Coordinates of C-alpha atoms in Angstrom, one line a residue:
M21 CA -6.2 -7.7 47.4
K22 CA -7.4 -4.3 46.2
I23 CA -7.6 -3.7 42.5
Y24 CA -5.0 -0.9 42.8
E25 CA -2.5 -3.2 44.5
K26 CA -3.1 -5.9 41.9
N27 CA -2.5 -3.4 39.1
L28 CA 0.8 -2.4 40.6
Q29 CA 1.9 -6.1 40.5
V30 CA 0.8 -6.4 36.9
L31 CA 2.7 -3.3 35.8
A32 CA 5.8 -4.5 37.7
K33 CA 5.6 -7.8 35.9
Y34 CA 5.8 -6.1 32.5
Y35 CA 7.9 -3.1 33.5
P36 CA 10.2 -4.0 36.4
E37 CA 10.3 -1.5 39.3
M38 CA 7.3 0.4 37.9
D39 CA 5.3 -0.4 41.1
K40 CA 8.0 1.2 43.2
M41 CA 8.3 4.2 40.9
I42 CA 4.5 4.8 41.1
E43 CA 4.5 4.5 44.9
E44 CA 7.5 6.8 45.2
A45 CA 5.8 9.4 43.0
R46 CA 2.6 9.1 45.0
K47 CA 4.4 10.3 48.1
K48 CA 5.6 13.4 46.4
M49 CA 2.5 14.1 44.3
P50 CA 1.5 17.7 44.1
S51 CA -2.2 18.6 44.3
E52 CA -2.5 20.2 40.8
V53 CA -6.0 19.0 40.3
E54 CA -8.8 17.4 42.4
V55 CA -10.2 14.1 41.0
L56 CA -13.7 13.1 42.0
E57 CA -15.9 10.2 41.1
E58 CA -19.7 10.2 40.5
L59 CA -22.3 8.1 38.6
S60 CA -23.3 8.9 35.1
Y61 CA -27.0 9.0 34.0
E62 CA -26.5 5.3 33.1
G63 CA -25.3 4.5 36.6
V64 CA -21.6 3.8 35.7
P65 CA -18.7 5.5 37.6
I66 CA -17.2 8.5 35.8
L67 CA -14.4 10.9 36.7
I68 CA -14.7 14.6 37.3
V69 CA -11.6 16.9 37.5
K70 CA -11.5 20.2 39.3
K71 CA -8.7 22.5 38.2
G72 CA -8.8 26.0 39.7
S73 CA -12.3 27.2 39.6
K74 CA -13.4 25.0 36.7
V75 CA -14.9 21.5 36.6
Y76 CA -14.4 19.1 33.7
Y77 CA -16.1 15.8 33.0
L78 CA -13.6 13.4 31.4
N79 CA -16.3 11.7 29.3
G80 CA -19.5 13.6 29.7
K81 CA -22.4 12.6 32.0
R82 CA -24.6 11.1 29.3
N83 CA -23.8 8.2 26.8
T84 CA -20.4 7.7 28.4
I85 CA -19.9 4.2 27.0
E86 CA -21.5 4.9 23.6
A87 CA -19.0 7.7 22.8
A88 CA -16.2 5.3 23.4
Q89 CA -17.8 2.7 21.2
M90 CA -18.3 5.1 18.4
W91 CA -14.6 6.2 18.6
V92 CA -13.4 2.6 18.3
E93 CA -15.7 2.0 15.3
T94 CA -14.2 5.1 13.5
L95 CA -10.7 3.6 13.9
G96 CA -11.7 0.7 11.6
K97 CA -9.8 -2.6 11.5
L98 CA -6.4 -2.1 13.1
Q99 CA -3.5 -4.0 11.7
T100 CA -1.3 -6.2 13.9
N101 CA 1.2 -4.0 15.9
A102 CA -0.5 -0.8 14.7
P103 CA 0.5 2.1 17.1
V104 CA -2.4 3.8 18.8
L105 CA -1.3 6.9 20.7
I106 CA -3.7 8.3 23.3
V107 CA -3.5 11.4 25.5
G108 CA -5.2 10.6 28.8
V109 CA -6.6 7.6 30.6
G110 CA -9.7 9.7 31.5
N111 CA -12.6 7.5 32.3
P112 CA -11.5 4.0 31.3
F113 CA -14.2 3.4 28.7
Y114 CA -12.2 4.5 25.7
L115 CA -9.2 2.3 26.6
Q116 CA -11.5 -0.5 27.6
E117 CA -13.4 -0.5 24.3
L118 CA -10.2 -0.3 22.3
V119 CA -8.6 -3.2 24.1
E120 CA -11.6 -5.5 24.2
K121 CA -12.9 -4.8 20.7
T122 CA -9.5 -5.1 18.8
K123 CA -8.7 -8.7 18.1
N124 CA -5.3 -8.2 16.6
R125 CA -2.4 -7.5 19.1
I126 CA -1.7 -3.8 18.8
T127 CA 0.7 -1.3 20.5
I128 CA -1.1 1.3 22.7
V129 CA 0.9 4.2 24.2
V130 CA -1.1 6.2 26.8
Y131 CA 0.3 9.5 27.9
E132 CA -1.3 10.8 31.1
P133 CA -0.3 14.3 32.1
S134 CA -1.7 13.9 35.6
L135 CA -0.4 11.4 38.2
Q136 CA -3.6 12.0 40.3
I137 CA -5.9 10.9 37.4
F138 CA -3.7 7.9 36.7
L139 CA -3.8 6.7 40.3
K140 CA -7.6 7.0 40.3
F141 CA -7.6 5.0 37.0
L142 CA -5.7 2.2 38.7
E143 CA -8.4 1.9 41.3
M144 CA -11.1 1.4 38.6
V145 CA -9.9 -1.2 36.1
N146 CA -8.3 -4.6 35.9
L147 CA -5.2 -4.2 33.8
E148 CA -4.1 -7.8 33.7
P149 CA -6.2 -9.1 30.7
W150 CA -5.5 -5.9 28.8
M151 CA -1.7 -6.2 29.3
E152 CA -1.8 -9.9 28.2
K153 CA -3.7 -9.1 25.0
H154 CA -1.8 -6.0 23.7
L155 CA 1.4 -4.2 24.2
L156 CA 0.3 -1.4 26.5
V157 CA 2.6 1.4 27.6
F158 CA 1.7 4.0 30.2
W159 CA 3.7 7.3 30.3
V160 CA 2.8 9.4 33.3
N161 CA 4.0 12.9 34.3
G162 CA 5.6 12.9 37.7
I163 CA 7.0 9.3 37.7
E164 CA 10.7 9.0 37.8
K165 CA 12.5 8.4 34.4
M166 CA 9.2 9.1 32.5
D167 CA 10.6 12.3 30.9
E168 CA 10.6 13.6 27.4
S169 CA 13.9 12.0 26.2
H170 CA 12.8 8.5 27.4
M171 CA 9.4 9.0 25.8
K172 CA 10.9 10.0 22.5
G173 CA 13.1 6.9 22.6
I174 CA 10.0 4.7 22.9
L175 CA 8.0 6.6 20.2
Q176 CA 11.0 6.3 17.8
K177 CA 10.8 2.5 18.2
I178 CA 7.1 2.4 17.6
L179 CA 6.6 5.0 14.9
T180 CA 8.7 3.4 12.2
Y181 CA 8.1 4.4 8.6
E182 CA 6.4 1.1 7.8
M183 CA 3.9 1.6 10.6
L184 CA 3.0 5.3 10.0
N185 CA 0.1 4.6 7.8
F186 CA -1.4 2.2 10.4
S187 CA -0.9 4.6 13.4
R188 CA -3.8 6.4 15.1
H189 CA -3.8 9.2 17.7
F190 CA -6.5 10.6 20.0
I191 CA -6.8 13.2 22.8
L192 CA -9.5 12.1 25.3
P193 CA -12.3 14.6 25.9
N194 CA -11.4 17.7 27.9
Y195 CA -7.7 16.9 28.1
D196 CA -7.0 19.7 25.6
K197 CA -8.6 22.1 28.1
L198 CA -7.2 20.6 31.3
F199 CA -3.7 20.1 29.9
P200 CA -3.4 22.1 26.7
E201 CA 0.4 22.5 26.7
E202 CA 1.2 18.9 27.6
S203 CA -1.3 17.5 25.1
L204 CA 0.1 19.7 22.3
E205 CA 3.7 18.8 23.1
F206 CA 3.0 15.1 23.0
I207 CA 1.2 15.3 19.6
K208 CA 4.1 17.6 18.3
M209 CA 6.6 15.0 19.5
C210 CA 4.8 12.2 17.6
R211 CA 4.5 14.3 14.5
D212 CA 8.2 15.4 14.6
I213 CA 9.2 11.7 14.8
A214 CA 6.8 10.8 12.0
L215 CA 8.2 13.7 9.9
K216 CA 11.8 12.6 10.6
E217 CA 11.0 9.0 9.6
T218 CA 9.3 10.2 6.4
M219 CA 12.2 12.6 5.5
Q220 CA 14.8 9.9 6.1
F221 CA 12.8 7.4 3.9
N222 CA 12.3 9.9 1.1
T223 CA 15.9 11.0 1.3
K224 CA 17.1 7.4 1.1
D225 CA 14.7 6.8 -1.8
V226 CA 15.9 9.9 -3.8
F227 CA 19.7 9.4 -3.1
S228 CA 19.9 5.6 -3.0
E229 CA 21.2 5.0 -6.5
V230 CA 23.5 8.0 -6.3
M231 CA 24.7 6.7 -3.0
V232 CA 25.7 3.3 -4.3
K233 CA 27.5 4.8 -7.3
N234 CA 29.3 7.2 -4.9
L235 CA 30.3 4.2 -2.6
L236 CA 31.8 2.3 -5.5
L237 CA 33.6 5.4 -6.9
N238 CA 35.0 6.5 -3.6
S239 CA 36.0 3.1 -2.3
K240 CA 39.3 3.4 -4.1
Y241 CA 40.3 6.2 -1.6
L242 CA 40.4 3.7 1.1
C243 CA 43.6 2.3 -0.4
D244 CA 45.5 5.4 0.8
G245 CA 43.0 6.7 3.4
Y246 CA 43.0 7.2 7.1
K247 CA 40.7 6.2 9.9
T248 CA 39.1 8.7 12.3
T249 CA 40.2 6.5 15.2
Q250 CA 43.8 7.3 14.4
L251 CA 43.1 10.8 15.6
L252 CA 42.4 9.5 19.1
D253 CA 46.1 9.1 20.1
I254 CA 47.4 12.1 18.1
V255 CA 45.1 15.1 18.7
P256 CA 45.7 16.5 22.3
R257 CA 42.6 16.1 24.5
D258 CA 43.3 19.2 26.6
I259 CA 42.8 21.7 23.8
P260 CA 39.3 22.7 22.7
G261 CA 37.7 21.5 19.5
I262 CA 35.9 24.1 17.5
V263 CA 33.0 23.3 15.2
V264 CA 32.7 26.0 12.5
A265 CA 29.3 25.9 10.9
A266 CA 28.0 28.3 8.3
G267 CA 25.1 29.9 10.1
P268 CA 24.4 33.6 9.5
S269 CA 26.0 34.5 12.8
L270 CA 29.4 33.4 11.5
N271 CA 29.7 36.9 9.8
K272 CA 29.8 38.5 13.3
N273 CA 32.8 36.7 14.7
I274 CA 34.7 35.0 11.9
Q275 CA 37.7 37.3 12.4
E276 CA 38.0 36.1 16.0
L277 CA 38.8 32.6 14.8
K278 CA 42.3 33.8 13.7
R279 CA 43.2 33.9 17.4
A280 CA 42.2 30.3 17.9
K281 CA 44.4 29.0 15.1
G282 CA 47.3 27.0 16.7
K283 CA 45.5 26.8 20.0
A284 CA 42.6 24.5 19.1
F285 CA 41.5 21.8 16.7
I286 CA 39.4 23.8 14.2
V287 CA 37.1 21.7 12.0
A288 CA 34.7 23.4 9.5
V289 CA 31.7 22.3 7.6
D290 CA 32.0 22.4 3.8
T291 CA 29.8 25.5 3.4
A292 CA 32.1 27.4 5.8
I293 CA 35.2 26.8 3.7
R294 CA 34.8 29.8 1.4
P295 CA 34.0 32.4 4.2
L296 CA 37.0 31.0 6.2
L297 CA 39.5 31.1 3.5
G298 CA 38.2 34.4 2.3
A299 CA 39.0 35.7 5.9
G300 CA 42.5 34.2 5.7
I301 CA 41.7 31.4 8.1
V302 CA 42.7 27.8 7.2
P303 CA 40.9 25.3 9.4
D304 CA 42.8 22.2 10.6
M305 CA 40.2 20.0 8.9
F306 CA 36.9 20.3 7.1
A307 CA 34.1 17.8 6.5
I308 CA 31.8 16.8 3.8
I309 CA 29.2 14.0 4.0
D310 CA 26.6 15.1 1.4
A311 CA 26.2 12.8 -1.6
M312 CA 25.3 15.6 -4.0
K313 CA 27.3 18.6 -2.7
P314 CA 28.6 20.7 -5.6
V315 CA 32.4 20.9 -5.8
E316 CA 32.1 24.6 -6.4
L317 CA 31.6 25.1 -2.7
I318 CA 35.2 24.1 -1.9
K319 CA 36.8 24.7 -5.3
M320 CA 39.7 26.9 -4.1
E321 CA 43.4 26.1 -4.4
E322 CA 43.9 26.5 -0.6
A323 CA 41.2 23.9 0.2
K324 CA 42.9 21.1 -1.8
D325 CA 45.3 20.0 0.9
I326 CA 43.3 20.6 4.0
P327 CA 42.7 17.3 5.8
L328 CA 39.1 16.1 5.1
L329 CA 36.6 14.2 7.2
T330 CA 34.4 12.4 4.8
T331 CA 32.3 9.4 3.9
L332 CA 32.2 6.9 1.1
N333 CA 28.8 8.4 0.2
A334 CA 30.2 11.9 -0.3
S335 CA 30.3 13.7 -3.7
P336 CA 32.9 12.0 -5.8
E337 CA 33.7 15.3 -7.6
V338 CA 34.7 16.8 -4.2
L339 CA 36.9 13.8 -3.2
E340 CA 38.6 13.8 -6.6
Y341 CA 39.3 17.5 -6.4
H342 CA 40.7 17.2 -2.9
Q343 CA 44.3 16.0 -2.7
G344 CA 45.0 15.9 1.0
K345 CA 44.4 13.3 3.7
K346 CA 41.0 11.8 3.8
F347 CA 39.7 10.4 7.1
F348 CA 36.9 7.8 7.1
F349 CA 34.8 6.3 9.8
N350 CA 32.9 3.0 10.0
E351 CA 29.6 3.5 8.2
G352 CA 28.3 0.0 8.3
Y353 CA 28.6 -0.8 4.6
Q354 CA 29.4 -4.5 4.5
F355 CA 31.8 -4.4 1.6
A356 CA 33.8 -1.6 3.1
E357 CA 33.9 -3.1 6.6
E358 CA 36.1 -5.9 5.2
I359 CA 38.7 -3.3 4.4
F360 CA 38.4 -1.5 7.7
L361 CA 38.8 -4.8 9.5
K362 CA 41.8 -5.6 7.4
S363 CA 43.4 -2.3 8.4
G364 CA 43.7 -3.6 12.0
H365 CA 42.6 -0.3 13.5
R366 CA 39.8 -0.1 16.0
A367 CA 36.3 0.4 14.8
G368 CA 35.0 3.9 15.1
D369 CA 31.7 5.5 14.0
V370 CA 30.3 9.0 14.1
A371 CA 26.8 9.8 15.1
C372 CA 25.8 11.7 12.0
G373 CA 22.8 13.5 13.4
G374 CA 21.7 14.4 9.9
S375 CA 24.1 17.3 9.2
V376 CA 27.8 17.7 8.6
A377 CA 28.1 19.9 11.7
T378 CA 26.6 17.3 14.0
S379 CA 29.0 14.7 12.5
I380 CA 32.0 16.9 13.3
F381 CA 30.7 17.4 16.8
S382 CA 30.4 13.7 17.3
L383 CA 33.9 13.1 16.0
L384 CA 35.4 15.6 18.4
Y385 CA 33.5 14.0 21.3
K386 CA 34.6 10.5 20.3
I387 CA 38.3 11.4 20.1
A388 CA 38.0 12.4 23.7
I389 CA 38.2 16.2 23.4
D390 CA 36.6 17.6 26.6
T391 CA 35.6 21.1 25.5
I392 CA 33.8 21.8 22.2
I393 CA 33.1 25.3 21.0
L394 CA 30.3 25.8 18.6
V395 CA 30.6 28.7 16.1
G396 CA 28.1 29.6 13.4
Q397 CA 25.7 26.9 14.6
D398 CA 22.6 29.1 14.4
L399 CA 20.1 26.4 13.4
A400 CA 17.8 29.3 12.8
Y401 CA 17.2 32.2 10.5
T402 CA 19.3 34.9 12.2
N403 CA 18.3 38.3 10.6
N404 CA 16.1 36.2 8.3
K405 CA 19.1 34.5 6.6
S406 CA 19.7 30.8 6.4
H407 CA 23.5 30.9 6.0
A408 CA 26.5 33.2 6.4
D409 CA 27.4 35.6 3.5
G410 CA 30.0 34.0 1.2
T411 CA 28.6 30.4 1.5
F412 CA 26.3 29.9 -1.5
H413 CA 26.3 33.6 -2.5
E414 CA 28.5 36.6 -1.7
F415 CA 25.5 38.1 0.1
M416 CA 22.7 35.8 1.3
E417 CA 19.2 37.1 0.7
Q418 CA 16.8 37.7 3.5
E419 CA 13.7 35.4 3.5
D420 CA 10.2 35.8 4.7
T421 CA 10.1 33.8 8.0
S422 CA 6.7 35.0 9.2
G423 CA 5.2 31.4 8.8
F424 CA 8.2 29.6 10.3
R425 CA 8.3 27.6 13.5
M426 CA 9.6 29.6 16.4
V427 CA 12.0 28.2 19.0
E428 CA 13.9 29.6 22.0
G429 CA 16.9 31.6 21.1
N430 CA 20.4 32.1 22.6
Y431 CA 19.9 35.9 22.9
E432 CA 16.4 36.4 21.6
E433 CA 13.3 35.0 23.2
K434 CA 12.2 33.3 20.0
V435 CA 13.9 32.8 16.6
P436 CA 12.5 31.3 13.4
T437 CA 13.7 27.9 12.3
R438 CA 13.0 25.1 9.8
S439 CA 11.9 21.5 10.3
D440 CA 15.3 20.1 9.5
F441 CA 17.1 22.7 11.7
K442 CA 14.7 21.7 14.6
M443 CA 15.7 18.0 14.2
Y444 CA 19.4 19.1 14.5
I445 CA 18.5 21.1 17.7
D446 CA 16.8 18.0 19.1
W447 CA 19.8 15.9 18.2
Y448 CA 22.2 18.2 20.0
N449 CA 19.9 18.3 23.0
D450 CA 19.8 14.5 23.4
Y451 CA 23.5 13.9 22.4
I452 CA 25.0 16.5 24.7
K453 CA 22.8 15.3 27.6
G454 CA 24.0 11.7 27.1
A455 CA 27.6 12.8 26.6
K456 CA 27.6 14.8 29.9
E457 CA 26.1 11.8 31.8
Y458 CA 28.9 9.6 30.4
R459 CA 31.8 12.0 30.8
E460 CA 31.5 14.5 33.7
K461 CA 34.3 16.8 32.4
F462 CA 32.7 17.2 29.0
R463 CA 31.7 20.8 28.2
V464 CA 30.0 22.5 25.2
I465 CA 30.3 26.3 24.7
N466 CA 27.9 27.9 22.3
A467 CA 29.8 30.8 20.9
T468 CA 27.5 31.3 17.9
E469 CA 26.3 34.7 19.1
G470 CA 22.8 34.2 17.8
G471 CA 20.5 31.5 16.6
A472 CA 18.6 28.8 18.5
K473 CA 19.3 27.7 22.0
I474 CA 20.9 24.2 22.5
K475 CA 20.4 22.7 26.0
N476 CA 23.3 22.0 28.3
T477 CA 25.6 24.5 26.6
E478 CA 27.4 27.5 28.1
I479 CA 26.6 30.7 26.1
M480 CA 29.7 32.9 25.5
S481 CA 30.9 35.3 22.9
L482 CA 33.6 33.7 20.7
K483 CA 36.2 36.3 22.1
E484 CA 35.4 35.2 25.6
A485 CA 35.6 31.5 24.7
I486 CA 38.9 31.9 23.0
D487 CA 40.3 33.9 25.9
K488 CA 39.3 31.3 28.4
E489 CA 39.9 28.0 26.5
C490 CA 42.5 28.6 23.8
I491 CA 45.5 29.0 26.2
Q492 CA 48.1 26.6 25.0
D493 CA 49.9 26.2 21.7
V494 CA 49.4 23.2 19.5
N495 CA 50.5 22.4 15.9
I496 CA 47.7 20.3 14.5
Q497 CA 49.4 19.9 11.2
E498 CA 52.4 18.3 12.8
C499 CA 50.1 16.0 14.7
L500 CA 48.3 14.9 11.6
D501 CA 51.6 14.5 9.7
K502 CA 52.6 11.7 12.2
I503 CA 49.6 9.6 11.1
P504 CA 50.4 6.9 8.5
P505 CA 47.8 5.6 6.1
M506 CA 45.5 3.0 7.7
L507 CA 46.8 0.3 5.3
N508 CA 50.4 -0.8 5.1
E509 CA 51.8 -1.9 1.7
E510 CA 50.7 -5.5 2.1
K511 CA 47.2 -4.7 3.2
R512 CA 46.9 -2.1 0.5
A513 CA 47.7 -4.7 -2.1
W514 CA 45.1 -7.0 -0.6
T515 CA 42.5 -4.1 -0.8
V516 CA 43.3 -3.4 -4.4
D517 CA 42.7 -7.1 -5.3
Y518 CA 39.5 -7.1 -3.1
L519 CA 38.0 -4.1 -4.9
K520 CA 38.9 -5.5 -8.3
N521 CA 36.8 -8.6 -7.3
I522 CA 33.7 -6.5 -6.6
P523 CA 32.2 -7.2 -10.1
N524 CA 32.4 -10.9 -9.4
E525 CA 30.6 -10.4 -6.1
F526 CA 27.7 -8.9 -8.0
Q527 CA 27.7 -11.9 -10.3
K528 CA 27.7 -14.3 -7.4
L529 CA 24.8 -12.4 -5.8
S530 CA 22.8 -12.7 -9.1
S531 CA 23.4 -16.4 -9.2
E532 CA 22.3 -17.0 -5.6
V533 CA 19.2 -14.9 -6.0
R534 CA 18.2 -16.9 -9.1
I535 CA 18.2 -20.0 -6.9
L536 CA 16.1 -18.1 -4.3
K537 CA 13.6 -17.2 -7.0
K538 CA 13.2 -20.9 -7.9
S539 CA 12.3 -21.5 -4.2
Y540 CA 9.6 -18.8 -4.3
Q541 CA 8.3 -20.4 -7.5
K542 CA 8.1 -23.7 -5.8
L543 CA 6.1 -22.1 -2.9
D544 CA 3.7 -20.7 -5.4
K545 CA 3.2 -24.1 -7.0
I546 CA 2.5 -25.7 -3.6
C547 CA -0.1 -23.0 -2.8
N548 CA -1.9 -23.6 -6.1
K549 CA -3.0 -27.0 -4.9
K550 CA -6.5 -27.4 -3.4
N551 CA -5.2 -29.2 -0.3
I552 CA -1.8 -27.9 0.9
D553 CA 0.6 -30.4 2.3
K554 CA 1.6 -28.6 5.5
K555 CA 4.8 -30.6 5.8
E556 CA 5.8 -29.6 2.3
Y557 CA 4.8 -26.0 3.0
L558 CA 7.0 -25.8 6.1
S559 CA 9.8 -27.5 4.3
I560 CA 9.9 -24.9 1.6
Y561 CA 9.7 -22.2 4.2
K562 CA 12.9 -23.5 5.8
E563 CA 14.5 -23.7 2.4
L564 CA 13.6 -20.0 1.8
E565 CA 15.1 -19.0 5.2
K566 CA 18.3 -20.8 4.4
R567 CA 18.6 -19.3 0.9
I568 CA 17.8 -15.8 2.2
Q569 CA 20.6 -16.1 4.8
T570 CA 23.0 -17.1 2.0
V571 CA 22.1 -14.1 0.0
E572 CA 22.3 -11.7 2.9
K573 CA 25.9 -12.8 3.7
I574 CA 27.2 -11.6 0.3
N575 CA 28.8 -8.3 0.9
V576 CA 27.4 -6.4 -2.0
Y577 CA 23.8 -7.4 -1.3
Q578 CA 23.4 -4.5 1.1
L579 CA 24.2 -2.1 -1.8
I580 CA 21.4 -3.6 -3.8
V581 CA 18.9 -3.3 -0.9
M582 CA 19.8 0.4 -0.6
T583 CA 18.6 1.1 -4.1
M584 CA 15.3 -0.7 -3.5
S585 CA 13.9 1.2 -0.5
N586 CA 10.4 1.3 -2.0
A587 CA 10.4 -2.5 -2.6
M588 CA 11.7 -3.1 1.0
Y589 CA 9.0 -0.8 2.3
I590 CA 6.3 -2.8 0.5
L591 CA 7.6 -6.1 1.8
R592 CA 7.9 -4.9 5.4
N593 CA 4.6 -2.9 5.3
E594 CA 2.5 -5.7 4.0
Q595 CA 3.8 -8.2 6.6
F596 CA 1.2 -6.6 8.9
L597 CA -1.7 -7.3 6.6
Q598 CA -3.4 -10.5 7.6
K599 CA -4.6 -13.0 5.0
D600 CA -7.7 -15.2 5.3
S601 CA -5.8 -18.5 4.9
I602 CA -2.4 -20.1 4.8
Q603 CA -2.8 -20.7 1.1
K604 CA -3.5 -17.0 0.3
E605 CA -0.7 -16.0 2.6
G606 CA 1.8 -18.4 0.9
K607 CA 0.8 -17.2 -2.6
E608 CA 1.2 -13.6 -1.6
I609 CA 4.7 -14.3 -0.1
A610 CA 5.6 -16.1 -3.3
R611 CA 4.3 -13.4 -5.6
K612 CA 6.3 -10.6 -3.8
G613 CA 9.3 -12.8 -3.4
I614 CA 9.4 -13.5 -7.2
L615 CA 9.1 -9.8 -8.0
Y616 CA 11.7 -8.9 -5.4
T617 CA 14.2 -11.4 -6.6
E618 CA 13.7 -10.3 -10.2
N619 CA 14.5 -6.7 -9.1
V620 CA 17.6 -7.9 -7.2
I621 CA 18.9 -9.8 -10.2
S622 CA 18.3 -6.8 -12.5
M623 CA 20.1 -4.4 -10.1
S624 CA 23.0 -6.9 -9.6
N625 CA 23.6 -7.1 -13.3
L626 CA 23.5 -3.3 -13.6
F627 CA 25.9 -2.7 -10.8
K628 CA 28.2 -5.5 -12.0
E629 CA 28.6 -3.5 -15.3
Y630 CA 29.1 -0.3 -13.4
A631 CA 31.7 -1.9 -11.0
E632 CA 33.6 -3.2 -14.0
E633 CA 34.0 0.3 -15.4
I634 CA 35.3 1.6 -12.0
F635 CA 37.6 -1.2 -10.9
I636 CA 39.7 -1.7 -14.0
E637 CA 43.2 -2.7 -13.2
D638 CA 45.0 0.5 -14.2
K639 CA 42.8 2.6 -11.8
L640 CA 43.9 0.7 -8.8
K641 CA 47.6 0.5 -9.2
E642 CA 48.8 3.6 -7.4
R643 CA 47.1 6.7 -6.1
R644 CA 48.7 9.0 -8.7
D645 CA 46.9 7.0 -11.4
L646 CA 43.5 7.3 -9.8

């Protein structure tokens, strides 16, 4: 059997159908480059690529193996599961040296822009021992399903925050000249994912304690709250849903929205409330998800009773000021899930996407509205402004965008944007693509009249969109008035008692973690002995697992973990650091376990006191007393 055929079998073993996908791609392969083989000065086979009138050696003609050896040495010791991202298979020496010289099992992602080079590579190496030793992923242009969105999905699983410090990336020689755009896009994709992971971690770290306080303060609104899934059977599906964001283009067409009132389900972001009300437009609903959003943004008498899409994490000042119906979705907080479960209504989440506008968009899609119109969703600095006039200031100042990232625009070739806006653009691109594949009738009209382009959307003016889509009357207020609170009287009474018991849950958690701490201390004591009794060691390990499971089942434990993101990062990060002996490993586990349990006990006691202040009896009798 030829080495090429054997490699196809090996790839199919780890990635079913990959052999067929490669062969199918081979039949349709365009001749973009010409791949030749010759011998180096050392007498080993090397690859040469002809593209146009130029010739490129993929590893040089001299010292071909030595260069690969030096590269692997510069990587240093790679930790277990460390991600190594490589552009190009090139001559196989780089990959060969990495695979054979790295003892720990690592994750290697190889992006090859040329199918022709990859096929030649499969004729030169034996992949079987490499695939057995490491997690090896090949991503090749021209092979079915190996597109940007699938690649992004794989990279997101690999480039977790805990692994970023251990990751390495490398562009093989001459790939930056042969495939400059492809190489740059791959590296950009990796960096964008790494940036997103870092931003999410840092955001969680900054807001974690604020978040838990908000969750506890806002949980009382569940007693008389509503679930987003209740909208599914009430809001007509054959009218458009309109997402009103607060991008600078909103100033152009805000008056047009008056014609959509009573003919669409209009949902606005929090920052768009002032401009809308100032223009005499009352949206059917608005949304706020930000934990630290100032109440001044919506502090207008007309905003008090507008139905609100919100989260338990939202600013308590805003939720207290707001007097209308509050709609919540399942956010995955264990203590709150008990209440949602008790309500008897179906579970329903919202794909947040990082912004309040993306949350609204996901809600409209999930309540089965088939046509969504985007307004003011610039996601770029239109006329060098970040937001519409009247949002944060009466007139928003222009900013210097000369150093900003440029992306494709709806009406302009390129428009300036920020890193967070770019993440929202990517979210829309992926979400809309998936939504259209799942629901053929689903449409998205981008009536922003400016800003960044979002894929798979129809670009129209807002006037044109309203003329075409807002063609039947609907009274959204009447629809919403039909919805009862998610909890009946009996379930509301249960919820009041449940929330009043939250301080006791923190006390229970503290007690269980004290027992867990003693188990870690026992492990430390065992590892101080010269000769470890392996049977005793394994026994305490099982005891630890059992006690950890008991702790994790306590509903409020999740709230404690949320405030300890740095501690969790250290624990997860250092699990990849290998120790010299079972004794050292055990002592390190015990040391970190003791420190961690002490932090959990401290936080449990703190939040117990805080919960006692919130859930006093007279604050949970009736809504009017809240």
